[in-house]
Short mmCIF file of N, CA and C in Angstrom, two decimals:
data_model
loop_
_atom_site.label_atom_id
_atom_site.label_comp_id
_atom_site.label_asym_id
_atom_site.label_seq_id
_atom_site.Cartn_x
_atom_site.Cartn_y
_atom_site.Cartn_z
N UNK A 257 -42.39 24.16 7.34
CA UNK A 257 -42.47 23.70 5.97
C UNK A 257 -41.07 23.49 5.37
N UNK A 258 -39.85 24.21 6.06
CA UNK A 258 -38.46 23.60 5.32
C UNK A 258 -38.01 22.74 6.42
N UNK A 259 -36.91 22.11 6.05
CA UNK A 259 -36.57 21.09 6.48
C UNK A 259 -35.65 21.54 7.69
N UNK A 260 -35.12 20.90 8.83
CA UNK A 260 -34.87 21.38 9.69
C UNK A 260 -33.12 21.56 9.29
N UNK A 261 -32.50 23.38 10.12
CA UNK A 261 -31.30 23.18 9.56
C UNK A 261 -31.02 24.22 8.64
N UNK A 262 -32.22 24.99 7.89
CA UNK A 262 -32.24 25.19 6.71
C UNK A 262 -32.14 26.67 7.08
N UNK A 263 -32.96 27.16 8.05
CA UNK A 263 -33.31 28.46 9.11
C UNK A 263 -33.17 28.26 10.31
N UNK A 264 -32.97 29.78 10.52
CA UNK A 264 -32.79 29.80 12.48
C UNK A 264 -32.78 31.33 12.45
N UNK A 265 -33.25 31.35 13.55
CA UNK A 265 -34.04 32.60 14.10
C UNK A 265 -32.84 33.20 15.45
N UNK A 266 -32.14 34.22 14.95
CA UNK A 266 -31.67 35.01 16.31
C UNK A 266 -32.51 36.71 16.61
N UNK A 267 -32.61 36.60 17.93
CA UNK A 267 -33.30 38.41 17.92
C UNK A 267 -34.32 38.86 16.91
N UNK A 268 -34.78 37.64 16.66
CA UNK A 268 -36.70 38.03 15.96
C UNK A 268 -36.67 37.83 14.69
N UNK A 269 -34.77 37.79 14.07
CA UNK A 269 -34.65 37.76 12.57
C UNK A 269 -34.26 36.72 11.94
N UNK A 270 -34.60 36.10 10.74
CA UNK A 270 -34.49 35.05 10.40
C UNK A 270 -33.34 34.31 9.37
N UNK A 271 -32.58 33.86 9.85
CA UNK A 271 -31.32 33.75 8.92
C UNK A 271 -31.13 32.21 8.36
N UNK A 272 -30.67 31.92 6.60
CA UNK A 272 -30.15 30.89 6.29
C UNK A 272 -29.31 30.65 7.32
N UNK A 273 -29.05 29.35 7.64
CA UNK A 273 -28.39 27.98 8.30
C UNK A 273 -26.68 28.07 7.37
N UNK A 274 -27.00 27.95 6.40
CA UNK A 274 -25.93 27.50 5.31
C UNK A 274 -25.38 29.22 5.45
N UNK A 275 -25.71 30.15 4.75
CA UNK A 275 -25.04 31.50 4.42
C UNK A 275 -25.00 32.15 5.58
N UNK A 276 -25.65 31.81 6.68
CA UNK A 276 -25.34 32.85 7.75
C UNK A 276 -25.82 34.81 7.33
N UNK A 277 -27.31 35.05 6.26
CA UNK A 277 -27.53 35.56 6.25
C UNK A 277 -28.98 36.14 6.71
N UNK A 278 -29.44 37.01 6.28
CA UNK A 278 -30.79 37.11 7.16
C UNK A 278 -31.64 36.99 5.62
N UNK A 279 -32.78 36.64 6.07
CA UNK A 279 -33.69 36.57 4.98
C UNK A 279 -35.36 37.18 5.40
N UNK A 280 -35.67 38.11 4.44
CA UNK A 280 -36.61 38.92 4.49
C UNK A 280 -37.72 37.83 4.63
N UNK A 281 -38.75 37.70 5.74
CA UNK A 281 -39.49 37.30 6.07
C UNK A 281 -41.04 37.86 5.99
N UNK A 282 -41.30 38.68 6.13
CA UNK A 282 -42.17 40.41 5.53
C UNK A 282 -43.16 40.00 4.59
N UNK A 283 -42.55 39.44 3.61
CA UNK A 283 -43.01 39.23 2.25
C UNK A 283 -43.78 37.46 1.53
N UNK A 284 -43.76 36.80 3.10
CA UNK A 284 -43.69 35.49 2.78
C UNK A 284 -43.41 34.57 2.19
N UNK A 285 -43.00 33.46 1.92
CA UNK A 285 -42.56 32.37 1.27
C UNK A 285 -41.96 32.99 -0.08
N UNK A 286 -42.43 33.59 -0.95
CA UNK A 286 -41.34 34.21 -2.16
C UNK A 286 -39.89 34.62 -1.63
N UNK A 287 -39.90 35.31 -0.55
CA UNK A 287 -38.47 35.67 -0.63
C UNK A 287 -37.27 34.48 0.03
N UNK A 288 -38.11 33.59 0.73
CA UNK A 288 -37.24 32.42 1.38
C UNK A 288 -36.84 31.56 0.21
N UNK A 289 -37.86 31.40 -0.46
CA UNK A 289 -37.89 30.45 -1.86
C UNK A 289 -36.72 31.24 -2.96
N UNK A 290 -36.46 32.54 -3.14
CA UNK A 290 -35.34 33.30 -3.89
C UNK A 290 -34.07 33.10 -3.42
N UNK A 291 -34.36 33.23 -2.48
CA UNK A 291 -32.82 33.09 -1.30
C UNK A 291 -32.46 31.63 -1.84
N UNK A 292 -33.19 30.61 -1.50
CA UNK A 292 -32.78 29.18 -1.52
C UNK A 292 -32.86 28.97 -2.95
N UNK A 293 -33.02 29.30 -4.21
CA UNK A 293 -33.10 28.91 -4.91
C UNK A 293 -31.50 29.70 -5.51
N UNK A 294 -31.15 30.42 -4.80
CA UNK A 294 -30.10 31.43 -5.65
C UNK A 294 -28.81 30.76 -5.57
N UNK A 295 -27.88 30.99 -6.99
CA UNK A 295 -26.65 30.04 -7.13
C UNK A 295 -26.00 30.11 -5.81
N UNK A 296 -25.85 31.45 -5.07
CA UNK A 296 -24.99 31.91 -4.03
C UNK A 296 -25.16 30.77 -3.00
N UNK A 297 -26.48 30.79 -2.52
CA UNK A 297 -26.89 29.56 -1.58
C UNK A 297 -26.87 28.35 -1.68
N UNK A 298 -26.60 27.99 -3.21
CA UNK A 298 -26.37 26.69 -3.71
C UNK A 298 -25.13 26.73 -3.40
N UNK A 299 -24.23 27.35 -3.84
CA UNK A 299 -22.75 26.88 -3.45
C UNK A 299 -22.30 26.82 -2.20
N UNK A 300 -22.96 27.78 -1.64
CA UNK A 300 -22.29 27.76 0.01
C UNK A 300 -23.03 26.21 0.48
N UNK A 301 -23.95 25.76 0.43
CA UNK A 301 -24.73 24.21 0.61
C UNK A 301 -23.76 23.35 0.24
N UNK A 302 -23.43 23.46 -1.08
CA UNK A 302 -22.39 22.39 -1.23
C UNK A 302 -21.52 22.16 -0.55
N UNK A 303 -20.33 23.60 -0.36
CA UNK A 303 -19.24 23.89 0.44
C UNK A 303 -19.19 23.01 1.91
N UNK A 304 -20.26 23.57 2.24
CA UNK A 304 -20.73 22.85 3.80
C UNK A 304 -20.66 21.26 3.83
N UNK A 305 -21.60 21.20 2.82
CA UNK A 305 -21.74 19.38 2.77
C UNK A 305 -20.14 18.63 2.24
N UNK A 306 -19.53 19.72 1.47
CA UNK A 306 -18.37 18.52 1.02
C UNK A 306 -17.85 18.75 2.14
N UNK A 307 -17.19 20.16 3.21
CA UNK A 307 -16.37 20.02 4.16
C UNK A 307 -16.65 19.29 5.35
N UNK A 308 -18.15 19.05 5.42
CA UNK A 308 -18.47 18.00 5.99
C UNK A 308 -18.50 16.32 5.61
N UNK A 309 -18.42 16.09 4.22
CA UNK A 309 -18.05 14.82 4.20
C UNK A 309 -16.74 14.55 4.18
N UNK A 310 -15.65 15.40 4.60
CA UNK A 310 -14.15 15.47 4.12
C UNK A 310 -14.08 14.97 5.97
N UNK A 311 -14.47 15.71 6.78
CA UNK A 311 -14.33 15.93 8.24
C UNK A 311 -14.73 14.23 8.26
N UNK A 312 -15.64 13.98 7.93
CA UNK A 312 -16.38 12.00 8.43
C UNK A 312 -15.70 11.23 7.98
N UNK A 313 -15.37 11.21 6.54
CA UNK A 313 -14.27 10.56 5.76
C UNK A 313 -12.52 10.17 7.03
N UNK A 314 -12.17 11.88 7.42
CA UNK A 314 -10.92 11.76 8.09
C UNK A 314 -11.30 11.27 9.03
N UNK A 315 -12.12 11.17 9.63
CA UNK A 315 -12.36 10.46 11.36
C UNK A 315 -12.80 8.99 11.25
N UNK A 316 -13.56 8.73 10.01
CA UNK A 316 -13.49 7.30 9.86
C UNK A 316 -12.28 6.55 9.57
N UNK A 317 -10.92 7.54 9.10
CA UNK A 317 -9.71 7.17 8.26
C UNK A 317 -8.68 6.44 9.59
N UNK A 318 -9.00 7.80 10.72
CA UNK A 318 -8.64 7.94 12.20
C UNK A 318 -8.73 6.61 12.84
N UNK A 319 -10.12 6.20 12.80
CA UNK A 319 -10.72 5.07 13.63
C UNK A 319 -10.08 3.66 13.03
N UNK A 320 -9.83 3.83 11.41
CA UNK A 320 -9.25 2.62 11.00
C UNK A 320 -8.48 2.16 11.25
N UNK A 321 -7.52 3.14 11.40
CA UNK A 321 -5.74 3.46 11.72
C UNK A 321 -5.63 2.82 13.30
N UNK A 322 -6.72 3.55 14.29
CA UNK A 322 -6.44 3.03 15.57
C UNK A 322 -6.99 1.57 15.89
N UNK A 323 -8.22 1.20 15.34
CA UNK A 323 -8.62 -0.21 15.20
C UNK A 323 -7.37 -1.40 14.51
N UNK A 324 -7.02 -0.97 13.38
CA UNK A 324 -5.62 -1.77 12.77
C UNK A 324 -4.86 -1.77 13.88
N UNK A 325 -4.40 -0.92 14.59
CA UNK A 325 -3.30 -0.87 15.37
C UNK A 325 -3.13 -2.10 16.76
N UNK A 326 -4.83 -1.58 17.33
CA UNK A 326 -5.54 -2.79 18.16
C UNK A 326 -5.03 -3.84 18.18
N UNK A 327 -5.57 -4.43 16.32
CA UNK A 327 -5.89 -6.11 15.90
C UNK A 327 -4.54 -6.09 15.95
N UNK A 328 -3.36 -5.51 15.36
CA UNK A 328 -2.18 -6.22 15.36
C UNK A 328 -1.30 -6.12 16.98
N UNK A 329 -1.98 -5.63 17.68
CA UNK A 329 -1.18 -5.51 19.31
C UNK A 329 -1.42 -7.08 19.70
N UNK A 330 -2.84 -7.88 19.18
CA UNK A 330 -2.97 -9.16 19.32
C UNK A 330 -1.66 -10.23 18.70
N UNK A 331 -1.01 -9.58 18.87
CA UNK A 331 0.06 -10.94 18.44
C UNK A 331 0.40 -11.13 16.45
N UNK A 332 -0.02 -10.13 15.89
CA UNK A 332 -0.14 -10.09 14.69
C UNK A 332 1.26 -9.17 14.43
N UNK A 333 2.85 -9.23 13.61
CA UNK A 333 3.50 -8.35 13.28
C UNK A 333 2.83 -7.40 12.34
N UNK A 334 3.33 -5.79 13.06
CA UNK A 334 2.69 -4.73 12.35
C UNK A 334 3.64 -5.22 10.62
N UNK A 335 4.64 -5.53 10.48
CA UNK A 335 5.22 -5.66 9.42
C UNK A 335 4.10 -6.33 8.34
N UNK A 336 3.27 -7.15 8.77
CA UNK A 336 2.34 -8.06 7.88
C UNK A 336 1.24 -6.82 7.00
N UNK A 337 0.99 -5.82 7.50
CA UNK A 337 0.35 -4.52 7.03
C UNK A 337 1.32 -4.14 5.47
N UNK A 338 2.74 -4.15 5.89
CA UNK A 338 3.26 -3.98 4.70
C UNK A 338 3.79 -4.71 3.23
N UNK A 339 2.97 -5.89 3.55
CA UNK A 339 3.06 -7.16 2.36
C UNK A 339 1.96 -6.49 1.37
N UNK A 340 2.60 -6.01 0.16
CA UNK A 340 1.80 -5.64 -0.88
C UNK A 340 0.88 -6.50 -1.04
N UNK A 341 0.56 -7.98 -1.24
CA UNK A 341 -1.22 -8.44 -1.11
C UNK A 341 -1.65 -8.20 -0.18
N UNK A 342 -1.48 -7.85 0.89
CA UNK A 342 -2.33 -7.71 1.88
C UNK A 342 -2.99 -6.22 1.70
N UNK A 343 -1.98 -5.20 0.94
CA UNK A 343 -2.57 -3.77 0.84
C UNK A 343 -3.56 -3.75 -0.15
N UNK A 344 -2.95 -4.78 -1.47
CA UNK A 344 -4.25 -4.54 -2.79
C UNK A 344 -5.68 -5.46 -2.09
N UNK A 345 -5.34 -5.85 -0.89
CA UNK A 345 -7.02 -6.71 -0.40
C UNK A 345 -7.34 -5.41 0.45
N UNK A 346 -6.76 -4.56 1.00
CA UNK A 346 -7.39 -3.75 1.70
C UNK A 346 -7.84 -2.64 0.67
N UNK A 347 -7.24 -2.56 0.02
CA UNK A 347 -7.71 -1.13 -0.78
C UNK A 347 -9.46 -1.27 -1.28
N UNK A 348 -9.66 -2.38 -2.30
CA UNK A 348 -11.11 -2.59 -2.92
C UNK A 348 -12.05 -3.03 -1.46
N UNK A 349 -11.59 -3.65 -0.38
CA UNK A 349 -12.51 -4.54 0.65
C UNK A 349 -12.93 -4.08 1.83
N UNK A 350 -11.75 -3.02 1.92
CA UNK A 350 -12.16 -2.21 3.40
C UNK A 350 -12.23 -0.51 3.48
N UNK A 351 -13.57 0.30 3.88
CA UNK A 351 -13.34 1.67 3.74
C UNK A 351 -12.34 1.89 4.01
N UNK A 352 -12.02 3.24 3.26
CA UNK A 352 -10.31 3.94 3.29
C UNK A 352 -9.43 3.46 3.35
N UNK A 353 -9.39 1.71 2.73
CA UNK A 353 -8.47 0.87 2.63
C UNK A 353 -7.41 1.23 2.08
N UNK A 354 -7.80 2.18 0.82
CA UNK A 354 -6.64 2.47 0.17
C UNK A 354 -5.51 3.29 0.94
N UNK A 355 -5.61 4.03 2.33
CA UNK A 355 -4.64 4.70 2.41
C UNK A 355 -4.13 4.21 3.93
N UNK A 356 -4.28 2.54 4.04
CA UNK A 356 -3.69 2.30 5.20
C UNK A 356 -2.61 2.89 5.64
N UNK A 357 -1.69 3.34 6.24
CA UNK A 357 -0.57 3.90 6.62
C UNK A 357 0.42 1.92 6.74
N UNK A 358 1.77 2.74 6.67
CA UNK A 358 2.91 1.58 7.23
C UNK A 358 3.24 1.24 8.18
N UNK A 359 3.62 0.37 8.45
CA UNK A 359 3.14 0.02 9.67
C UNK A 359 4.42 0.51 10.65
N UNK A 360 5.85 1.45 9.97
CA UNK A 360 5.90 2.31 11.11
C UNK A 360 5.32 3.17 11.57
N UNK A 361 4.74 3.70 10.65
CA UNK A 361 3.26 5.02 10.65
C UNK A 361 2.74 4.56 12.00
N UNK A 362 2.18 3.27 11.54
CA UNK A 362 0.91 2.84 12.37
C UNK A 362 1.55 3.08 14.32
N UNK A 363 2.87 2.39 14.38
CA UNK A 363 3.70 1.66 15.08
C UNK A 363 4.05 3.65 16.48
N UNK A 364 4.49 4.47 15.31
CA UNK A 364 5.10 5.63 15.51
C UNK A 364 4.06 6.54 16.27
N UNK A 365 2.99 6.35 15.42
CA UNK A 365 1.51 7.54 15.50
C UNK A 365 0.76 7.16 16.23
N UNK A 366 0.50 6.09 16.15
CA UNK A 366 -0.95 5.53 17.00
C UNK A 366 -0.75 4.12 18.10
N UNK A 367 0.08 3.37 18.13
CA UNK A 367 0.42 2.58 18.80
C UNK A 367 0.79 3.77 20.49
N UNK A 368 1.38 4.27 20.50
CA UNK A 368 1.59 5.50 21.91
C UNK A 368 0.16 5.85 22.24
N UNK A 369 -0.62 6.07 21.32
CA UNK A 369 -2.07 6.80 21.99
C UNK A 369 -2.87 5.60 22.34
N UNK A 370 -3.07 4.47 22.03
CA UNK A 370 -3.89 3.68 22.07
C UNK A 370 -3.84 3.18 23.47
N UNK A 371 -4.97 2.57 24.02
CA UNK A 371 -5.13 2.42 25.70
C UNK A 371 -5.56 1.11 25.53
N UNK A 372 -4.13 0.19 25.63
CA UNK A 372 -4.19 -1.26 25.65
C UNK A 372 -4.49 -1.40 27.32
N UNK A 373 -5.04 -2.60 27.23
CA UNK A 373 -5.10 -2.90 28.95
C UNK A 373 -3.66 -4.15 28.93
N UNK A 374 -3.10 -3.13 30.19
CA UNK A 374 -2.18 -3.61 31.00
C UNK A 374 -1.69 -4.95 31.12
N UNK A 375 -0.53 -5.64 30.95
CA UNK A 375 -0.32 -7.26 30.89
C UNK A 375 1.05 -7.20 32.27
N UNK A 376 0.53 -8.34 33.15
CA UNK A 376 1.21 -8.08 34.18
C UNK A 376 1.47 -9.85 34.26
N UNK A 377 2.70 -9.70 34.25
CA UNK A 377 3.32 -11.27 34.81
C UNK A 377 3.17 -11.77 35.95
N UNK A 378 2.93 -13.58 35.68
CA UNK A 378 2.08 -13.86 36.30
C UNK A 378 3.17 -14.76 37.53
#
């Protein structure tokens, strides 16, 4: 009847998901329903969910950074990243536009990790 996530069961006893506490089971549905309804469990829920949208946010920020890096290995100067219109079109048009890095950033940080395929003269 709750949603999955919410409980989990170690050694017979039944503990919030979110607080990592045990919750009296004995007494049925009233005491699960107190637990979850209590500010304590509300905040720790939140906690979880924002440090989890902070964690997706940075790895989507990650993926941008190494994708940018990609498109400009195509023959594009990383310098063109640092033409102020090109940043105020990224900021409103593309997620986490606003905090493209520069393109020595880009050049310094992520250009070394990235796994271009190999160009061999012909």
């Amino acid at each position: 009847q709750y949603p999955a996530g919410v409980l989990h069961s170690d050694g017979g006893k039944l503990f919030c998901t979110s607080c990592n506490v045990t919750v009296d089971h004995k007494n049925g549905d009233f005491m699960f329903q107190k637990h979850l309804d209590s500010s304590i469990h509300r905040k720790r829920k939140a906690e979880i969910q924002s440090s989890t949208a902070t964690a997706l946010l940075a790895k989507k920020q990650k993926k941008l950074n190494f994708d940018l890096t990609a498109v400009c290995c195509a023959n594009i100067p990383f310098e063109k990243l640092d033409i102020q219109k090109l940043c105020k079109f990224f900021r409103p048009s593309v997620a986490n536009g606003g905090v493209i890095p520069s393109s020595a950033q880009l050049r310094r940080e992520y250009l070394p990790k990235l796994k271009l395929p190999s160009i061999t003269s012909r």
